[in-house]
Amino acid sequence: MERSAFAGSRIRERRVALGLRQAEVALRAGISGSYLNLIEHNRRRIGGKVLLNIAAALEVEPGTLAQGAEKRLLTSLRDAAIARPDVEVDLSKTEDFADRFTDWAHLISAQQSQIASLQQTVSSLSDRLAHDPFLSEALHEVLSTVSAIRSTASILAEPGEMDQNWQRRFQTNVFQDSIRLATASQSLADYLDGDSDRVLDTLSPLDELDSLLAKHSYHFAGLETLPDWSDAVADALLAEVSAAAKILGMAYFRQYWNDAQSFRLPKLLALVAELGLDPVRIARETELSLPLIFRRLASLPPDPSRPAVGLMVCDSSGGLLFKQPCDDFQAPRVGSACARWPLYGALTQIGVAARHQVLHSGRPGNLAAQNLFDTFSVAERVTSASFEGVPVLRSTMLILRSEKPTSDQSLPIGSTCRLCNIQACPARREPSIFADGF
């Protein structure tokens, strides 16, 4: 049944919530009470002026009555339900619940977003503990000093008499190690305390650039309309990043501007409105390269009505050069990404485009979350092949949320082995931190 057919139920729920009688609402809307009764029992379709009048009488937007809960809210509710397989939830009633208890639905959605954010924080902190050189060195200093103190103290605690010279020597060692421990602990505490509000601070120039691009939603209107390239525009955008990140950013913005010149935003928006986010159909229409189309689709201006778009780029070493997440499809902050990503498979066939539907493990302990994504990937030579040197290869992957399974052979993947709950994976390189139900 079409969602608009439930408008009557939403009208009734809204009227009851406001404590209004049918006759009162019918009078305000300029219709008979019997007609409103038929509408509320979904026996009459509603639209046009009648819908506008009833919406005004109930002090609500007409679209809320006609369409009910928005698609994004329903998706969030379903994700929240699927994330807890131990709790039985009838997913077929999601829409009815969201329409009848909109406030509660938004609360659940907000909590689900917070849970996802906290899980991302856990993964980032895990990566930081593993890769932050200062933390690694400071923790090593603390642990080694504690071990030294414990060893010396155990000697002093042994029964029997000890030579006074040796006793003084051991006591001096304990005292000096205690000073080392206090200094190392204070240094670690100062570092963490001073960084407490920036737990997810950047670890590399690439992270700095990623953070900057995310703040602008990967769209830069000033570059879209810039007639001639100007370093000054890019410098202004990169004013607050480090010198190393500025070098990466300058190259990114130059590429962005070149892409915008080759594929103008008005034409891009028109084709997306006509063909949707289908890079293959857009490529046939424009005869432009797929990597360029992938980048342009990922740089579309934010639009809540349009599905999220993700983009990953790597070179032949497997290192991620660019990572724009798509909902739950996240790239690891540091370290190696999932070896099963089609992004890497494309490097085995240069110039051959491939489309896959993947099942992302998403949240810990929840492979059944149906985090389905469509990926479009292709690899290209950045430098021409020659006998004088090794050609530079680059692979690009566009990521789109998939509405429904297209086959029974979806490829199960994760973000990185340490944060993946797929147990029997032939590409697993190390155990997951969620293996014990963390």
mmCIF file of C-alpha atoms in Angstrom, residues 75-345:
data_model
loop_
_atom_site.group_PDB
_atom_site.id
_atom_site.type_symbol
_atom_site.label_atom_id
_atom_site.label_comp_id
_atom_site.label_asym_id
_atom_site.label_seq_id
_atom_site.Cartn_x
_atom_site.Cartn_y
_atom_site.Cartn_z
ATOM 1 C CA THR A 75 16.138 3.706 7.822
ATOM 2 C CA SER A 76 17.600 4.752 11.167
ATOM 3 C CA LEU A 77 14.857 2.911 13.062
ATOM 4 C CA ARG A 78 15.376 -0.258 11.052
ATOM 5 C CA ASP A 79 19.129 -0.048 11.653
ATOM 6 C CA ALA A 80 18.508 0.343 15.373
ATOM 7 C CA ALA A 81 16.272 -2.736 15.390
ATOM 8 C CA ILE A 82 18.603 -4.898 13.312
ATOM 9 C CA ALA A 83 21.589 -3.885 15.434
ATOM 10 C CA ARG A 84 20.010 -5.797 18.321
ATOM 11 C CA PRO A 85 19.259 -9.273 16.943
ATOM 12 C CA ASP A 86 18.644 -10.486 20.512
ATOM 13 C CA VAL A 87 15.505 -8.321 20.668
ATOM 14 C CA GLU A 88 12.593 -9.416 18.480
ATOM 15 C CA VAL A 89 11.170 -6.474 16.528
ATOM 16 C CA ASP A 90 8.521 -6.565 13.806
ATOM 17 C CA LEU A 91 10.172 -4.481 11.079
ATOM 18 C CA SER A 92 6.953 -4.381 9.070
ATOM 19 C CA LYS A 93 5.518 -2.021 11.710
ATOM 20 C CA THR A 94 8.396 0.459 11.555
ATOM 21 C CA GLU A 95 6.500 2.945 9.425
ATOM 22 C CA ASP A 96 3.387 2.765 11.575
ATOM 23 C CA PHE A 97 5.452 3.285 14.738
ATOM 24 C CA ALA A 98 7.275 6.289 13.276
ATOM 25 C CA ASP A 99 4.026 7.888 12.165
ATOM 26 C CA ARG A 100 2.175 7.309 15.426
ATOM 27 C CA PHE A 101 5.006 8.046 17.851
ATOM 28 C CA THR A 102 7.157 10.506 15.947
ATOM 29 C CA ASP A 103 8.873 11.949 19.021
ATOM 30 C CA TRP A 104 9.893 8.512 20.290
ATOM 31 C CA ALA A 105 11.046 7.577 16.787
ATOM 32 C CA HIS A 106 13.327 10.609 16.625
ATOM 33 C CA LEU A 107 14.676 9.776 20.098
ATOM 34 C CA ILE A 108 15.550 6.225 19.028
ATOM 35 C CA SER A 109 17.108 7.569 15.843
ATOM 36 C CA ALA A 110 19.218 10.053 17.804
ATOM 37 C CA GLN A 111 20.360 7.339 20.202
ATOM 38 C CA GLN A 112 21.251 5.102 17.280
ATOM 39 C CA SER A 113 23.344 7.892 15.766
ATOM 40 C CA GLN A 114 25.070 8.416 19.118
ATOM 41 C CA ILE A 115 25.840 4.696 19.400
ATOM 42 C CA ALA A 116 27.316 4.689 15.897
ATOM 43 C CA SER A 117 29.382 7.758 16.770
ATOM 44 C CA LEU A 118 30.667 6.150 19.979
ATOM 45 C CA GLN A 119 31.629 3.009 18.095
ATOM 46 C CA GLN A 120 33.544 5.143 15.630
ATOM 47 C CA THR A 121 35.229 6.815 18.602
ATOM 48 C CA VAL A 122 36.227 3.410 19.954
ATOM 49 C CA SER A 123 37.747 2.448 16.630
ATOM 50 C CA SER A 124 39.613 5.751 16.375
ATOM 51 C CA LEU A 125 40.933 5.455 19.923
ATOM 52 C CA SER A 126 41.981 1.887 19.231
ATOM 53 C CA ASP A 127 43.911 3.024 16.185
ATOM 54 C CA ARG A 128 45.394 5.880 18.144
ATOM 55 C CA LEU A 129 46.614 3.643 20.949
ATOM 56 C CA ALA A 130 48.193 1.390 18.345
ATOM 57 C CA HIS A 131 49.803 4.081 16.201
ATOM 58 C CA ASP A 132 50.319 7.257 18.234
ATOM 59 C CA PRO A 133 54.120 7.314 18.724
ATOM 60 C CA PHE A 134 54.017 9.473 21.873
ATOM 61 C CA LEU A 135 51.439 7.276 23.607
ATOM 62 C CA SER A 136 53.352 4.158 22.642
ATOM 63 C CA GLU A 137 56.626 5.541 23.985
ATOM 64 C CA ALA A 138 55.055 6.944 27.168
ATOM 65 C CA LEU A 139 53.219 3.706 27.988
ATOM 66 C CA HIS A 140 56.379 1.710 27.341
ATOM 67 C CA GLU A 141 58.281 3.975 29.740
ATOM 68 C CA VAL A 142 55.624 3.608 32.448
ATOM 69 C CA LEU A 143 55.406 -0.182 32.121
ATOM 70 C CA SER A 144 59.176 -0.721 32.042
ATOM 71 C CA THR A 145 59.672 1.502 35.098
ATOM 72 C CA VAL A 146 56.923 -0.281 37.041
ATOM 73 C CA SER A 147 58.553 -3.612 36.188
ATOM 74 C CA ALA A 148 61.935 -2.332 37.410
ATOM 75 C CA ILE A 149 60.450 -1.116 40.709
ATOM 76 C CA ARG A 150 58.592 -4.367 41.217
ATOM 77 C CA SER A 151 61.729 -6.412 40.559
ATOM 78 C CA THR A 152 63.828 -4.356 42.982
ATOM 79 C CA ALA A 153 61.125 -4.364 45.647
ATOM 80 C CA SER A 154 60.807 -8.145 45.444
ATOM 81 C CA ILE A 155 64.526 -8.442 46.159
ATOM 82 C CA LEU A 156 64.264 -6.139 49.175
ATOM 83 C CA ALA A 157 61.278 -8.106 50.455
ATOM 84 C CA GLU A 158 63.140 -11.421 50.480
ATOM 85 C CA PRO A 159 63.635 -12.911 53.953
ATOM 86 C CA GLY A 160 67.034 -12.873 55.599
ATOM 87 C CA GLU A 161 69.752 -10.336 56.175
ATOM 88 C CA MET A 162 71.104 -8.244 53.283
ATOM 89 C CA ASP A 163 74.408 -6.472 53.037
ATOM 90 C CA GLN A 164 73.954 -2.811 53.918
ATOM 91 C CA ASN A 165 75.730 -1.611 50.760
ATOM 92 C CA TRP A 166 73.471 -3.703 48.530
ATOM 93 C CA GLN A 167 70.428 -2.606 50.479
ATOM 94 C CA ARG A 168 71.300 1.079 50.003
ATOM 95 C CA ARG A 169 71.959 0.434 46.311
ATOM 96 C CA PHE A 170 68.578 -1.223 45.835
ATOM 97 C CA GLN A 171 66.826 1.533 47.760
ATOM 98 C CA THR A 172 68.564 4.135 45.581
ATOM 99 C CA ASN A 173 67.363 2.256 42.484
ATOM 100 C CA VAL A 174 63.780 2.232 43.784
ATOM 101 C CA PHE A 175 63.978 5.950 44.524
ATOM 102 C CA GLN A 176 65.368 6.816 41.081
ATOM 103 C CA ASP A 177 62.853 4.550 39.314
ATOM 104 C CA SER A 178 60.051 6.145 41.334
ATOM 105 C CA ILE A 179 61.129 9.551 40.047
ATOM 106 C CA ARG A 180 61.173 8.157 36.485
ATOM 107 C CA LEU A 181 57.701 6.693 36.988
ATOM 108 C CA ALA A 182 56.318 9.933 38.409
ATOM 109 C CA THR A 183 57.824 11.949 35.550
ATOM 110 C CA ALA A 184 56.549 9.572 32.864
ATOM 111 C CA SER A 185 53.087 9.379 34.452
ATOM 112 C CA GLN A 186 52.832 13.152 34.772
ATOM 113 C CA SER A 187 53.916 13.595 31.158
ATOM 114 C CA LEU A 188 51.330 11.082 29.989
ATOM 115 C CA ALA A 189 48.614 12.680 32.132
ATOM 116 C CA ASP A 190 49.456 16.153 30.825
ATOM 117 C CA TYR A 191 49.352 14.902 27.251
ATOM 118 C CA LEU A 192 45.966 13.208 27.668
ATOM 119 C CA ASP A 193 44.494 16.032 29.749
ATOM 120 C CA GLY A 194 45.606 18.669 27.286
ATOM 121 C CA ASP A 195 44.178 16.619 24.460
ATOM 122 C CA SER A 196 40.964 15.566 26.189
ATOM 123 C CA ASP A 197 38.794 17.777 24.033
ATOM 124 C CA ARG A 198 40.537 16.613 20.885
ATOM 125 C CA VAL A 199 40.488 12.847 21.325
ATOM 126 C CA LEU A 200 40.015 12.336 17.635
ATOM 127 C CA ASP A 201 42.595 14.882 16.611
ATOM 128 C CA THR A 202 44.422 14.218 13.389
ATOM 129 C CA LEU A 203 47.369 11.878 13.290
ATOM 130 C CA SER A 204 48.700 12.681 9.830
ATOM 131 C CA PRO A 205 48.496 15.316 7.074
ATOM 132 C CA LEU A 206 45.985 13.089 5.269
ATOM 133 C CA ASP A 207 43.772 13.086 8.369
ATOM 134 C CA GLU A 208 44.001 16.880 8.522
ATOM 135 C CA LEU A 209 42.838 17.142 4.930
ATOM 136 C CA ASP A 210 40.051 14.598 5.506
ATOM 137 C CA SER A 211 38.794 16.627 8.471
ATOM 138 C CA LEU A 212 38.791 19.842 6.434
ATOM 139 C CA LEU A 213 36.931 18.262 3.505
ATOM 140 C CA ALA A 214 34.354 16.682 5.810
ATOM 141 C CA LYS A 215 33.608 20.084 7.405
ATOM 142 C CA HIS A 216 32.698 21.377 3.944
ATOM 143 C CA SER A 217 30.746 18.196 3.030
ATOM 144 C CA TYR A 218 33.260 17.641 0.201
ATOM 145 C CA HIS A 219 31.692 20.437 -1.849
ATOM 146 C CA PHE A 220 33.375 23.778 -2.580
ATOM 147 C CA ALA A 221 31.097 26.240 -4.344
ATOM 148 C CA GLY A 222 33.917 28.750 -4.784
ATOM 149 C CA LEU A 223 35.921 26.288 -6.874
ATOM 150 C CA GLU A 224 32.870 25.315 -8.925
ATOM 151 C CA THR A 225 32.488 28.829 -10.299
ATOM 152 C CA LEU A 226 36.166 29.849 -10.383
ATOM 153 C CA PRO A 227 36.909 30.830 -14.026
ATOM 154 C CA ASP A 228 40.695 30.512 -13.755
ATOM 155 C CA TRP A 229 42.798 28.577 -11.288
ATOM 156 C CA SER A 230 44.145 30.624 -8.406
ATOM 157 C CA ASP A 231 46.435 29.365 -5.659
ATOM 158 C CA ALA A 232 45.067 32.105 -3.413
ATOM 159 C CA VAL A 233 41.639 30.456 -3.251
ATOM 160 C CA ALA A 234 43.131 27.132 -2.198
ATOM 161 C CA ASP A 235 45.453 28.876 0.269
ATOM 162 C CA ALA A 236 42.457 30.474 1.965
ATOM 163 C CA LEU A 237 40.765 27.078 2.335
ATOM 164 C CA LEU A 238 43.966 25.567 3.742
ATOM 165 C CA ALA A 239 44.817 28.404 6.111
ATOM 166 C CA GLU A 240 44.508 26.355 9.319
ATOM 167 C CA VAL A 241 46.283 23.121 8.331
ATOM 168 C CA SER A 242 49.934 22.130 8.559
ATOM 169 C CA ALA A 243 52.432 22.666 5.772
ATOM 170 C CA ALA A 244 52.375 18.971 4.848
ATOM 171 C CA ALA A 245 48.566 18.891 4.724
ATOM 172 C CA LYS A 246 48.625 22.072 2.633
ATOM 173 C CA ILE A 247 50.668 20.305 -0.043
ATOM 174 C CA LEU A 248 48.103 17.474 -0.183
ATOM 175 C CA GLY A 249 45.240 19.962 -0.142
ATOM 176 C CA MET A 250 46.655 22.035 -2.968
ATOM 177 C CA ALA A 251 46.845 18.953 -5.187
ATOM 178 C CA TYR A 252 43.297 17.928 -4.198
ATOM 179 C CA PHE A 253 41.778 21.346 -4.914
ATOM 180 C CA ARG A 254 43.598 21.614 -8.228
ATOM 181 C CA GLN A 255 42.115 18.248 -9.218
ATOM 182 C CA TYR A 256 38.699 19.393 -7.952
ATOM 183 C CA TRP A 257 38.849 22.544 -10.080
ATOM 184 C CA ASN A 258 39.962 20.631 -13.193
ATOM 185 C CA ASP A 259 37.085 18.171 -12.726
ATOM 186 C CA ALA A 260 34.632 21.048 -12.304
ATOM 187 C CA GLN A 261 35.869 22.587 -15.547
ATOM 188 C CA SER A 262 35.444 19.295 -17.415
ATOM 189 C CA PHE A 263 32.029 18.527 -15.940
ATOM 190 C CA ARG A 264 30.114 21.651 -14.919
ATOM 191 C CA LEU A 265 27.890 21.490 -11.854
ATOM 192 C CA PRO A 266 24.626 22.577 -13.592
ATOM 193 C CA LYS A 267 25.001 19.805 -16.163
ATOM 194 C CA LEU A 268 25.901 17.325 -13.425
ATOM 195 C CA LEU A 269 22.833 18.232 -11.364
ATOM 196 C CA ALA A 270 20.596 17.982 -14.428
ATOM 197 C CA LEU A 271 21.887 14.510 -15.293
ATOM 198 C CA VAL A 272 21.556 13.339 -11.688
ATOM 199 C CA ALA A 273 17.956 14.558 -11.656
ATOM 200 C CA GLU A 274 17.291 12.668 -14.891
ATOM 201 C CA LEU A 275 19.411 9.521 -14.477
ATOM 202 C CA GLY A 276 19.980 9.321 -10.732
ATOM 203 C CA LEU A 277 23.338 8.502 -9.165
ATOM 204 C CA ASP A 278 24.197 6.037 -11.906
ATOM 205 C CA PRO A 279 27.807 6.579 -13.008
ATOM 206 C CA VAL A 280 27.518 4.147 -15.924
ATOM 207 C CA ARG A 281 24.564 5.946 -17.531
ATOM 208 C CA ILE A 282 26.172 9.331 -16.874
ATOM 209 C CA ALA A 283 29.404 8.112 -18.485
ATOM 210 C CA ARG A 284 27.518 7.018 -21.599
ATOM 211 C CA GLU A 285 25.753 10.355 -21.769
ATOM 212 C CA THR A 286 28.851 12.517 -21.287
ATOM 213 C CA GLU A 287 31.635 10.259 -22.649
ATOM 214 C CA LEU A 288 33.792 11.286 -19.697
ATOM 215 C CA SER A 289 36.090 8.939 -17.775
ATOM 216 C CA LEU A 290 34.603 6.969 -14.892
ATOM 217 C CA PRO A 291 37.114 8.205 -12.265
ATOM 218 C CA LEU A 292 36.192 11.803 -13.124
ATOM 219 C CA ILE A 293 32.471 11.005 -12.857
ATOM 220 C CA PHE A 294 33.066 9.220 -9.542
ATOM 221 C CA ARG A 295 34.806 12.305 -8.153
ATOM 222 C CA ARG A 296 32.096 14.663 -9.392
ATOM 223 C CA LEU A 297 29.290 12.590 -7.880
ATOM 224 C CA ALA A 298 31.171 12.566 -4.579
ATOM 225 C CA SER A 299 31.443 16.373 -4.682
ATOM 226 C CA LEU A 300 27.727 17.081 -5.139
ATOM 227 C CA PRO A 301 26.328 19.776 -2.840
ATOM 228 C CA PRO A 302 24.593 18.416 0.287
ATOM 229 C CA ASP A 303 20.965 17.434 -0.265
ATOM 230 C CA PRO A 304 18.969 15.522 2.415
ATOM 231 C CA SER A 305 16.742 14.019 -0.279
ATOM 232 C CA ARG A 306 19.697 12.468 -2.083
ATOM 233 C CA PRO A 307 21.478 9.312 -0.852
ATOM 234 C CA ALA A 308 24.955 9.702 0.598
ATOM 235 C CA VAL A 309 27.913 9.141 -1.710
ATOM 236 C CA GLY A 310 31.290 7.729 -0.692
ATOM 237 C CA LEU A 311 34.609 7.673 -2.518
ATOM 238 C CA MET A 312 37.843 5.781 -1.920
ATOM 239 C CA VAL A 313 41.100 6.158 -3.871
ATOM 240 C CA CYS A 314 44.230 4.057 -3.500
ATOM 241 C CA ASP A 315 47.490 3.531 -5.353
ATOM 242 C CA SER A 316 49.120 0.252 -6.339
ATOM 243 C CA SER A 317 50.711 -0.086 -2.891
ATOM 244 C CA GLY A 318 47.232 -0.400 -1.392
ATOM 245 C CA GLY A 319 47.569 2.822 0.578
ATOM 246 C CA LEU A 320 44.444 4.946 0.798
ATOM 247 C CA LEU A 321 45.028 8.333 -0.817
ATOM 248 C CA PHE A 322 41.496 9.592 -0.231
ATOM 249 C CA LYS A 323 38.591 8.371 1.872
ATOM 250 C CA GLN A 324 35.119 9.877 1.848
ATOM 251 C CA PRO A 325 32.815 7.676 3.975
ATOM 252 C CA CYS A 326 29.305 6.674 2.960
ATOM 253 C CA ASP A 327 27.081 6.162 6.012
ATOM 254 C CA ASP A 328 28.352 2.995 7.741
ATOM 255 C CA PHE A 329 30.933 2.326 5.028
ATOM 256 C CA GLN A 330 33.912 3.740 6.861
ATOM 257 C CA ALA A 331 37.582 3.649 5.982
ATOM 258 C CA PRO A 332 40.129 2.894 8.722
ATOM 259 C CA ARG A 333 41.786 5.946 10.214
ATOM 260 C CA VAL A 334 45.193 4.337 9.979
ATOM 261 C CA GLY A 335 46.467 0.932 8.948
ATOM 262 C CA SER A 336 45.243 -1.401 6.240
ATOM 263 C CA ALA A 337 41.695 -1.452 4.925
ATOM 264 C CA CYS A 338 39.759 -4.645 4.231
ATOM 265 C CA ALA A 339 41.604 -6.657 1.580
ATOM 266 C CA ARG A 340 38.302 -7.716 -0.001
ATOM 267 C CA TRP A 341 37.284 -4.220 -1.073
ATOM 268 C CA PRO A 342 36.639 -4.070 -4.840
ATOM 269 C CA LEU A 343 38.887 -1.001 -4.781
ATOM 270 C CA TYR A 344 41.911 -3.289 -4.583
ATOM 271 C CA GLY A 345 40.540 -5.935 -6.929
#
